[in-house]
PDB file of C-alpha atoms in Angstrom:
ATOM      1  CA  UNK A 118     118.255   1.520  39.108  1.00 70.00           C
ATOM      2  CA  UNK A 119     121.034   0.166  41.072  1.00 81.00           C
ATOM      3  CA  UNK A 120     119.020  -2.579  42.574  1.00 81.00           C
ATOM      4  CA  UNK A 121     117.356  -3.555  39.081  1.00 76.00           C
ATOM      5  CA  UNK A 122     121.247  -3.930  37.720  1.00 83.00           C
ATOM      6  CA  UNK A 123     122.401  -6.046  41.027  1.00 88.00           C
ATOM      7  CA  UNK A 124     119.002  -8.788  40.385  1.00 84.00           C
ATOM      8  CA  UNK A 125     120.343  -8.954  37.030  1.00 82.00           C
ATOM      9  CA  UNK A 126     123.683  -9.626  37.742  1.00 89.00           C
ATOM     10  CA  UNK A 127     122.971 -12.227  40.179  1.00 90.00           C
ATOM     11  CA  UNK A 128     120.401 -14.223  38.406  1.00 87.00           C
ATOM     12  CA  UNK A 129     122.842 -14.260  35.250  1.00 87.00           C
ATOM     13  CA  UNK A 130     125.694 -15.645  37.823  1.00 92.00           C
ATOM     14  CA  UNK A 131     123.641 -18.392  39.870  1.00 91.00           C
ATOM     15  CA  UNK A 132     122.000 -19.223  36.319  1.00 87.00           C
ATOM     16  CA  UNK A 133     125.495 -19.876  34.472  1.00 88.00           C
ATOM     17  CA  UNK A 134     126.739 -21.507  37.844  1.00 90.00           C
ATOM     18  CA  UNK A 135     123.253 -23.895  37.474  1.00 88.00           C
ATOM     19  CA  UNK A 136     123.920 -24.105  34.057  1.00 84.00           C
ATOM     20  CA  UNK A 137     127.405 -25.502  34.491  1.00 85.00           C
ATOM     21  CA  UNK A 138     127.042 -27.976  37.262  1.00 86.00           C
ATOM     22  CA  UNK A 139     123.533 -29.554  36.408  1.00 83.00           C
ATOM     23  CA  UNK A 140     122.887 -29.420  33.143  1.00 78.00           C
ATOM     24  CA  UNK A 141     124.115 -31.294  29.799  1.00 78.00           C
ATOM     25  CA  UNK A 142     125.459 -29.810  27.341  1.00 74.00           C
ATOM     26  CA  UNK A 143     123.361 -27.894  25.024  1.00 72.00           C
ATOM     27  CA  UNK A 144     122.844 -28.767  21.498  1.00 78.00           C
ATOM     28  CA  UNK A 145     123.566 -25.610  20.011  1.00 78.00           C
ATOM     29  CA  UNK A 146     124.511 -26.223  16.375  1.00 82.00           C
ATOM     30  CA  UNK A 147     124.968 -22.622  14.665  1.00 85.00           C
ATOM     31  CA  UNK A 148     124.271 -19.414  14.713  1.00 87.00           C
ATOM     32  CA  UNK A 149     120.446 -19.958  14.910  1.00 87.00           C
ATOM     33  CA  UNK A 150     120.363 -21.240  18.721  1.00 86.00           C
ATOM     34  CA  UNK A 151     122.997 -18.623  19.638  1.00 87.00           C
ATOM     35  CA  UNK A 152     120.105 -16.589  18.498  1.00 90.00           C
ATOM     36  CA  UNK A 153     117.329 -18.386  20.087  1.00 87.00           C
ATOM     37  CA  UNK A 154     119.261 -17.696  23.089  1.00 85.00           C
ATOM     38  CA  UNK A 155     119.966 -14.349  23.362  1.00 89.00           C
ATOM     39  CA  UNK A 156     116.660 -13.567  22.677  1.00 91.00           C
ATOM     40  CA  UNK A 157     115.171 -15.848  25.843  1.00 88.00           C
ATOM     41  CA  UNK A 158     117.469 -13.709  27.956  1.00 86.00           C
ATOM     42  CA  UNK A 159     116.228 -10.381  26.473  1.00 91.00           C
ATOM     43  CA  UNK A 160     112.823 -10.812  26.708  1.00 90.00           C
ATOM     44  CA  UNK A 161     112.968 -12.644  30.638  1.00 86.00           C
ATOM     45  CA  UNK A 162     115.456 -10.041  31.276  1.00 85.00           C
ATOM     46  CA  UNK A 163     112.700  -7.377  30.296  1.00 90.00           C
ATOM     47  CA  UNK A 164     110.199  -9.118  31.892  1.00 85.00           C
ATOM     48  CA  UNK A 165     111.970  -8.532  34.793  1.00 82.00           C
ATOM     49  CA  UNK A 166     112.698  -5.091  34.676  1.00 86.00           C
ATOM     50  CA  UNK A 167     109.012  -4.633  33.896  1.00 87.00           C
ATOM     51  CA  UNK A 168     107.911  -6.763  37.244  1.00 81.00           C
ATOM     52  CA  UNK A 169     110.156  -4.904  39.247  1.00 83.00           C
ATOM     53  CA  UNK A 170     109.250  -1.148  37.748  1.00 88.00           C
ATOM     54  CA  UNK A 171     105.346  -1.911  38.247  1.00 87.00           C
ATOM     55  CA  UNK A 172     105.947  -2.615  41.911  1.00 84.00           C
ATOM     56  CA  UNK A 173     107.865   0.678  42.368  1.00 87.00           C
ATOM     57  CA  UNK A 174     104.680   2.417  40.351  1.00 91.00           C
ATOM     58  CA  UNK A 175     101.547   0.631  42.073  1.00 89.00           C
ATOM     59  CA  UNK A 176     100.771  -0.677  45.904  1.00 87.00           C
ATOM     60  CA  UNK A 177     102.307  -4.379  45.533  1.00 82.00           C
ATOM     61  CA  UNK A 178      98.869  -5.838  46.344  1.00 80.00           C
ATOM     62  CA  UNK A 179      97.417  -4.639  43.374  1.00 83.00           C
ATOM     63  CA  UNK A 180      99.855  -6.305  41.512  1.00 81.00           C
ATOM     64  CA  UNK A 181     100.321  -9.335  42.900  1.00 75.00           C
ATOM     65  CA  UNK A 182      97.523 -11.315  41.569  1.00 71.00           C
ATOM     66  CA  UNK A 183      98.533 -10.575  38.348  1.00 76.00           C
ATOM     67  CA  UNK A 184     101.607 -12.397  39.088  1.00 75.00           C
ATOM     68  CA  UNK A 185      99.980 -15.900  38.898  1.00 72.00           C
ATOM     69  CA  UNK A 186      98.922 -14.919  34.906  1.00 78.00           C
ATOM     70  CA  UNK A 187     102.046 -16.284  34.178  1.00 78.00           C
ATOM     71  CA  UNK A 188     100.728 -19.864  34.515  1.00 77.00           C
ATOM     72  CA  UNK A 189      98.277 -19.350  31.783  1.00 77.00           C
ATOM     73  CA  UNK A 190     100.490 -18.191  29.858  1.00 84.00           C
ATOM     74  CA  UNK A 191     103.697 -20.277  30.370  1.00 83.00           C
ATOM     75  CA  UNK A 192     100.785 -23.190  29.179  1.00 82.00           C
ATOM     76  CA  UNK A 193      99.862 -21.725  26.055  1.00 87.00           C
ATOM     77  CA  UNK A 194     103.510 -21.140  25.223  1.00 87.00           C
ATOM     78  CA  UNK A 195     103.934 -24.821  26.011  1.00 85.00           C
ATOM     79  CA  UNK A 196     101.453 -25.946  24.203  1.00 87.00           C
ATOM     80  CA  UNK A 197     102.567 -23.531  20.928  1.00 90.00           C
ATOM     81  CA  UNK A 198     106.324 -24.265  21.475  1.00 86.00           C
ATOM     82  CA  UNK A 199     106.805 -27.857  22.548  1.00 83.00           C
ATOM     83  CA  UNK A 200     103.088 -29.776  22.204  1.00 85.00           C
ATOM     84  CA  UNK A 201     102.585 -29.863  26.217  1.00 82.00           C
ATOM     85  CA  UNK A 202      98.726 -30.366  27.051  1.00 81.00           C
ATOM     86  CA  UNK A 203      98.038 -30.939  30.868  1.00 78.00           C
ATOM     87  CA  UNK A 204      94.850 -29.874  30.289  1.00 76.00           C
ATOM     88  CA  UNK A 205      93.817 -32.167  33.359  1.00 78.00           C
ATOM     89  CA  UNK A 206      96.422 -30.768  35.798  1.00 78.00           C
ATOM     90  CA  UNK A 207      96.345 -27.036  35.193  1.00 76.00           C
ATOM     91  CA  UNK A 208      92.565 -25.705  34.000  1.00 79.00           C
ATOM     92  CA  UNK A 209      91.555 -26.332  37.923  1.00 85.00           C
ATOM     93  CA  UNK A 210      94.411 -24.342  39.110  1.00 80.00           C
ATOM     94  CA  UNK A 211      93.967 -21.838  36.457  1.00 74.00           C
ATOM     95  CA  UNK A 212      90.207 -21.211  37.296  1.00 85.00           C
ATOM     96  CA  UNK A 213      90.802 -20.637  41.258  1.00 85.00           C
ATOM     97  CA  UNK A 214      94.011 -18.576  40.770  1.00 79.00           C
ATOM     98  CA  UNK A 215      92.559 -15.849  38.406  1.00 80.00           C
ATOM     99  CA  UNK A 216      89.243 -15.900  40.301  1.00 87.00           C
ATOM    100  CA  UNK A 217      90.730 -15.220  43.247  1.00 85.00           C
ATOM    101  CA  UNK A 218      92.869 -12.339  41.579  1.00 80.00           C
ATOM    102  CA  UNK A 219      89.559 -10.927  39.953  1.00 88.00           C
ATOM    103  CA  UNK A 220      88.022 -10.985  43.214  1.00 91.00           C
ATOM    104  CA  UNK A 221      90.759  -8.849  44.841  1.00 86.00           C
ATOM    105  CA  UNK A 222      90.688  -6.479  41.722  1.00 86.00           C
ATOM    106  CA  UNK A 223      87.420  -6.231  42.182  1.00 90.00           C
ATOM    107  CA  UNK A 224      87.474  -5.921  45.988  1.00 90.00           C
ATOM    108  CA  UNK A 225      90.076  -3.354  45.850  1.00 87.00           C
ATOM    109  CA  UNK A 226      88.234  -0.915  43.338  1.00 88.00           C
ATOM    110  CA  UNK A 227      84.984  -1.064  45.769  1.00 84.00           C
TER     111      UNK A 227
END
């Protein structure tokens, strides 16, 4: 939809303008990164489009708590991709958010 294509748009404009004044310049040495890239994009940029459909579909309070998964998972990714463990930091966290999600899943269906 039109307002799917116009969140896109933006986020691909303030993220090049970020891109340009902040950051150094990337180390991208072939064809291999440019590939590395593209695919980041696709799958955040479907990601996206999936967020925003599931709202449209479902009462936004059913889907909010599922929202906060993405801190599990941006942890394991971490820990695959680049060795990150802040075990220390984040298993608290972890525990209350989806708890309290469960609990409004569960409160919800009852």
């Amino acid at each position: 939809s039109e307002i799917q294509l116009v969140t896109q748009i933006f986020s691909l404009v303030f993220s090049v303008i970020i891109l340009l004044v902040f950051a150094d310049p990337l180390p991208i040495t072939g064809s291999a990164d440019w590939l590395k890239f593209l695919m980041v994009g696709i799958c955040g940029g479907i990601g996206v489009l999936c967020l925003v459909t599931s709202y449209r579909l479902v009462e936004p309070g059913q889907i909010a708590p599922f929202e906060y998964l993405g801190i599990p998972i941006s942890f394991i990714l971490g820990y695959i991709f680049f060795s990150e463990a802040p075990f220390d930091q984040l298993i608290p966290g972890v525990f209350l958010i989806i708890g309290a999600g469960l609990i409004i899943v569960w409160r919800e269906r009852h």
